[in-house]
XYZ file of C-alpha atoms in Angstrom:
349
model
C 87.747 166.169 91.821
C 86.490 165.244 95.285
C 87.414 167.635 98.069
C 87.185 167.311 101.842
C 87.166 170.473 103.947
C 87.773 170.365 107.691
C 85.698 173.385 108.610
C 85.944 175.881 111.465
C 83.912 175.713 114.672
C 82.649 179.301 115.006
C 79.568 180.692 113.238
C 81.336 183.695 111.728
C 84.316 181.645 110.553
C 82.025 179.053 108.997
C 80.176 181.757 107.072
C 83.430 183.300 105.854
C 84.782 179.885 104.802
C 82.239 179.913 101.964
C 84.671 182.218 100.127
C 87.029 179.238 99.771
C 84.269 176.972 98.434
C 83.219 179.607 95.899
C 86.816 179.967 94.726
C 87.284 176.204 94.349
C 84.085 175.946 92.289
C 85.266 178.809 90.087
C 88.465 176.896 89.413
C 86.865 173.443 89.154
C 83.129 173.757 88.376
C 82.605 169.987 88.607
C 84.351 169.658 91.989
C 82.435 167.864 94.745
C 82.977 169.607 98.074
C 82.172 167.897 101.379
C 82.648 169.803 104.630
C 83.248 168.209 108.032
C 82.083 170.506 110.813
C 80.174 170.508 114.126
C 76.533 169.456 113.873
C 75.190 172.944 114.514
C 76.924 174.077 111.284
C 74.967 171.701 109.082
C 72.018 174.049 108.408
C 74.437 176.850 107.469
C 76.328 174.568 105.083
C 73.050 173.463 103.502
C 72.480 177.087 102.490
C 75.771 177.151 100.574
C 75.140 175.872 97.024
C 78.839 175.025 96.603
C 78.689 172.354 99.338
C 77.672 168.845 98.328
C 77.446 167.346 101.828
C 77.930 168.364 105.430
C 79.639 165.635 107.478
C 79.053 165.987 111.198
C 82.116 166.120 113.409
C 81.033 164.145 116.510
C 83.912 165.388 118.676
C 83.426 168.625 120.593
C 85.705 171.638 120.409
C 88.949 170.784 122.206
C 88.375 167.005 122.329
C 91.350 164.995 121.072
C 90.252 161.324 121.175
C 92.822 159.857 118.795
C 90.961 156.564 118.423
C 87.750 158.163 117.258
C 89.615 160.449 114.861
C 91.283 157.371 113.382
C 87.926 155.657 112.910
C 86.461 158.799 111.298
C 89.369 159.064 108.896
C 89.263 155.352 108.091
C 85.508 155.577 107.369
C 86.195 158.300 104.785
C 88.769 156.323 102.779
C 86.031 154.868 100.569
C 85.160 158.404 99.420
C 88.567 158.598 97.689
C 89.011 162.320 98.201
C 91.632 163.925 95.975
C 92.347 166.971 98.114
C 91.702 168.118 101.686
C 91.800 171.637 103.105
C 92.216 171.980 106.863
C 90.950 175.367 108.046
C 91.492 175.196 111.856
C 95.060 175.653 113.099
C 95.216 172.666 115.459
C 97.203 169.494 114.891
C 94.211 167.315 115.751
C 92.154 168.884 112.954
C 94.711 167.606 110.429
C 94.559 164.010 111.652
C 91.317 162.951 109.952
C 92.413 163.720 106.341
C 95.716 161.979 107.113
C 93.912 158.902 108.450
C 91.585 159.113 105.426
C 94.674 158.866 103.174
C 93.757 161.960 101.195
C 96.774 162.405 98.881
C 96.961 166.222 98.965
C 96.383 167.961 102.316
C 96.561 171.754 102.416
C 96.520 174.162 105.353
C 98.335 176.943 107.144
C 101.204 176.266 109.482
C 99.743 175.929 112.977
C 100.423 173.452 115.756
C 102.856 170.630 114.941
C 101.355 169.571 111.596
C 104.461 168.625 109.627
C 103.706 165.406 107.772
C 99.990 165.588 108.540
C 99.805 168.341 105.909
C 101.925 167.909 102.778
C 100.980 171.304 101.316
C 101.879 173.438 104.320
C 101.633 177.213 103.947
C 103.740 179.348 106.293
C 103.036 182.945 105.248
C 99.521 183.415 106.658
C 100.348 186.848 108.052
C 101.006 188.082 104.527
C 97.219 188.176 104.174
C 95.376 190.700 106.299
C 91.818 189.400 106.133
C 90.569 185.988 107.149
C 88.775 185.479 103.827
C 92.081 186.135 102.049
C 93.654 183.403 104.150
C 90.881 181.005 103.181
C 90.931 181.913 99.484
C 94.748 181.743 99.273
C 94.585 178.030 100.103
C 92.757 177.417 96.817
C 95.705 178.774 94.833
C 99.086 177.078 94.276
C 101.584 177.739 97.030
C 104.102 179.332 94.650
C 101.528 181.973 93.638
C 100.709 182.949 97.238
C 104.056 184.409 98.199
C 103.087 187.826 99.564
C 100.357 190.270 100.415
C 98.328 191.990 97.758
C 98.369 189.077 95.290
C 94.649 188.413 95.746
C 93.606 191.942 94.823
C 91.321 194.342 96.639
C 88.958 192.982 99.280
C 85.870 194.219 97.424
C 86.868 192.161 94.378
C 86.989 188.870 96.289
C 83.945 186.568 96.499
C 81.725 187.282 99.503
C 79.655 184.730 101.424
C 76.088 184.504 100.146
C 73.679 182.251 102.000
C 70.620 180.980 100.141
C 67.302 182.050 101.663
C 64.464 179.543 101.529
C 61.316 181.651 101.107
C 59.051 178.840 102.274
C 61.089 178.264 105.423
C 61.234 182.010 106.031
C 57.431 182.216 105.855
C 57.152 179.326 108.333
C 59.517 181.093 110.738
C 57.532 184.337 110.499
C 54.335 182.442 111.275
C 55.915 180.410 114.078
C 57.003 183.527 115.971
C 53.970 185.653 115.125
C 55.973 188.183 113.145
C 54.612 190.602 110.543
C 56.401 192.732 107.977
C 54.017 195.689 108.174
C 56.871 197.833 109.547
C 60.497 197.877 108.392
C 62.463 195.520 110.623
C 65.584 196.641 112.467
C 67.504 193.642 113.770
C 69.642 193.986 116.890
C 72.327 191.418 117.733
C 73.629 192.464 121.168
C 75.464 189.272 122.094
C 79.056 188.201 121.519
C 80.196 184.674 122.293
C 83.811 185.839 122.581
C 83.206 187.936 125.707
C 81.904 191.185 127.250
C 84.664 193.314 125.699
C 82.744 193.002 122.414
C 79.299 193.889 123.814
C 77.905 197.357 123.278
C 75.944 198.413 126.419
C 72.324 197.272 126.761
C 71.127 200.831 127.337
C 72.658 201.984 124.049
C 70.783 199.242 122.220
C 67.584 200.244 124.031
C 68.076 203.844 122.865
C 68.358 202.612 119.274
C 65.206 200.519 119.684
C 63.203 203.443 121.061
C 64.295 205.816 118.317
C 63.544 203.324 115.559
C 60.092 202.475 116.934
C 59.266 206.173 117.248
C 60.085 206.471 113.535
C 57.622 203.701 112.661
C 59.877 200.643 112.600
C 59.912 197.415 114.619
C 62.750 195.690 116.485
C 63.735 192.031 116.375
C 66.312 190.928 118.960
C 68.532 187.999 117.957
C 70.913 185.801 119.909
C 71.447 182.459 121.587
C 69.924 181.266 124.849
C 72.987 182.754 126.576
C 71.967 186.178 125.273
C 68.358 185.956 126.475
C 69.018 187.859 129.696
C 70.676 190.698 127.779
C 67.945 190.926 125.143
C 65.229 190.926 127.810
C 66.969 193.801 129.598
C 66.996 195.738 126.333
C 63.286 195.147 125.768
C 62.403 196.195 129.317
C 64.500 199.350 128.944
C 62.392 200.427 125.972
C 59.505 202.798 126.725
C 56.500 200.748 127.832
C 54.244 201.910 125.002
C 56.919 200.876 122.480
C 57.529 197.375 123.830
C 54.723 195.947 121.684
C 56.991 196.518 118.686
C 59.976 194.692 120.226
C 60.242 190.943 119.579
C 62.783 189.047 121.641
C 63.816 186.011 119.582
C 67.049 185.192 121.421
C 67.165 181.555 122.454
C 63.875 180.772 120.686
C 65.079 180.448 117.115
C 67.409 177.780 115.899
C 70.317 178.947 113.776
C 68.645 178.472 110.405
C 65.489 180.279 111.559
C 67.720 183.152 112.632
C 69.310 183.137 109.162
C 65.925 183.388 107.429
C 64.603 186.043 109.821
C 67.750 188.159 109.588
C 67.210 188.128 105.824
C 63.845 189.833 106.427
C 65.520 192.742 108.266
C 66.050 196.081 106.552
C 69.154 196.869 108.622
C 70.982 195.039 111.407
C 72.967 196.600 114.247
C 75.386 194.060 115.618
C 78.437 193.578 117.765
C 81.381 191.819 116.122
C 79.838 188.344 116.258
C 78.794 185.351 114.199
C 75.360 186.846 113.591
C 77.037 189.934 112.141
C 78.592 187.727 109.455
C 75.299 185.901 108.900
C 73.527 189.260 108.453
C 76.070 190.299 105.850
C 75.769 186.972 104.018
C 71.983 187.357 103.661
C 72.277 190.864 102.219
C 71.255 193.139 105.090
C 72.463 196.677 105.592
C 74.908 196.380 108.502
C 75.943 198.775 111.237
C 78.774 196.898 112.933
C 79.876 197.949 116.423
C 83.490 197.184 117.323
C 84.939 197.283 120.815
C 87.985 195.192 121.720
C 88.303 193.702 118.230
C 89.147 195.204 114.855
C 87.526 195.173 111.399
C 91.028 194.936 109.905
C 90.833 191.130 110.197
C 87.209 189.969 110.005
C 84.972 192.785 108.719
C 81.369 192.073 107.726
C 81.343 191.309 104.014
C 78.503 193.160 102.348
C 78.104 196.076 99.964
C 76.216 198.158 102.544
C 78.295 198.181 105.720
C 78.988 200.919 108.246
C 81.654 200.179 110.842
C 81.594 202.244 114.034
C 84.082 202.341 116.893
C 85.837 204.737 119.217
C 89.481 205.669 118.788
C 90.622 205.538 122.403
C 94.241 204.533 122.891
C 93.626 201.108 124.410
C 91.605 199.646 121.541
C 91.746 197.232 119.899
C 93.101 195.027 122.685
C 91.525 191.752 121.448
C 90.707 190.750 125.038
C 87.580 188.895 126.156
C 87.245 191.226 129.139
C 88.427 194.805 129.470
C 91.885 194.849 131.136
C 90.966 198.213 132.725
C 87.451 197.116 133.766
C 85.776 200.130 132.141
C 84.997 199.033 128.526
C 85.181 202.693 127.528
C 85.733 201.659 123.919
C 82.057 200.635 123.983
C 80.551 202.871 126.655
C 81.839 206.010 124.950
C 80.454 204.951 121.581
C 77.198 206.884 121.755
C 73.940 205.727 120.097
C 73.840 208.927 118.014
C 76.747 207.633 115.946
C 74.897 204.412 115.145
C 71.620 206.271 114.524
C 73.358 208.437 111.951
C 74.139 205.380 109.830
C 70.776 203.740 110.482
C 68.894 206.829 109.354
C 70.994 207.029 106.211
C 70.113 203.462 105.208
C 66.431 204.061 105.941
C 66.478 207.305 103.962
C 68.093 205.560 100.989
C 65.348 202.942 101.092
C 62.638 205.629 100.914
C 64.375 207.374 98.026
């Protein structure tokens, strides 16, 4: 069986989509799975042993370009795919498998996709978690008629990214990093918006406390997060700054994957890097502001989820409607430190 997946465009969603690929391979061990996704996803997909090939989607997020989508689909006809799964909700994402003449095309009801998908599922909200929604697509429609039919979340397959030890060693050398101290990774960015970002000063408090206990801090993020991570480093006591390494904007995505795998524990906002950290086996302390873990929690055995319980959260907004972000401001570092210290204590024992 040859399978084409039209993959998602966000880091966290791409990581979580591995649950679908794992499920397909469990059902059909000889299946060949190709995934079409943005170019930046290719290194992530190469760390998923279930994926045969990553096909780069040349069109940017939001671009329609019907002619180019037709040419892409036409170019894939020679692959003779048996089945396609369309993970985004847009109509345009369903065009390429249709143009490729893939006989079976599965996906959730989204924008006007009648005809483009001939295995259309319309009960997505029956499944609470995103990974359930991905995994349900691998099962016959008649079996996926309500919630609870996939079992408990902890019994579902979790994303597991392969770590290349040689590439990890190269990344450590490239950035002058040593593993003489336990590494605490901090991921203070959030592409979605400021309503997901725990305050810089809170992160700086965590960094100081961890360094005083003999650990080191690695700061992760994209180039957009560099200003935030630099503020955190500068807010750390001057004599502790030698143990803070600001990697935001310097690493590419796959280097970040390998370096996150070297961390003992990661403190992260609800972001793509949170899901990467879980997929490489880190202990996770996940900080939630405007969003909720009831949809896309980090998938790892050792996860602590922290949030406030003020009335206005979760609002799922990019920016705080009340302009105070109290759901994050009022979440004090002591609450995160409690979980961090527990993971570090367990390691020593």
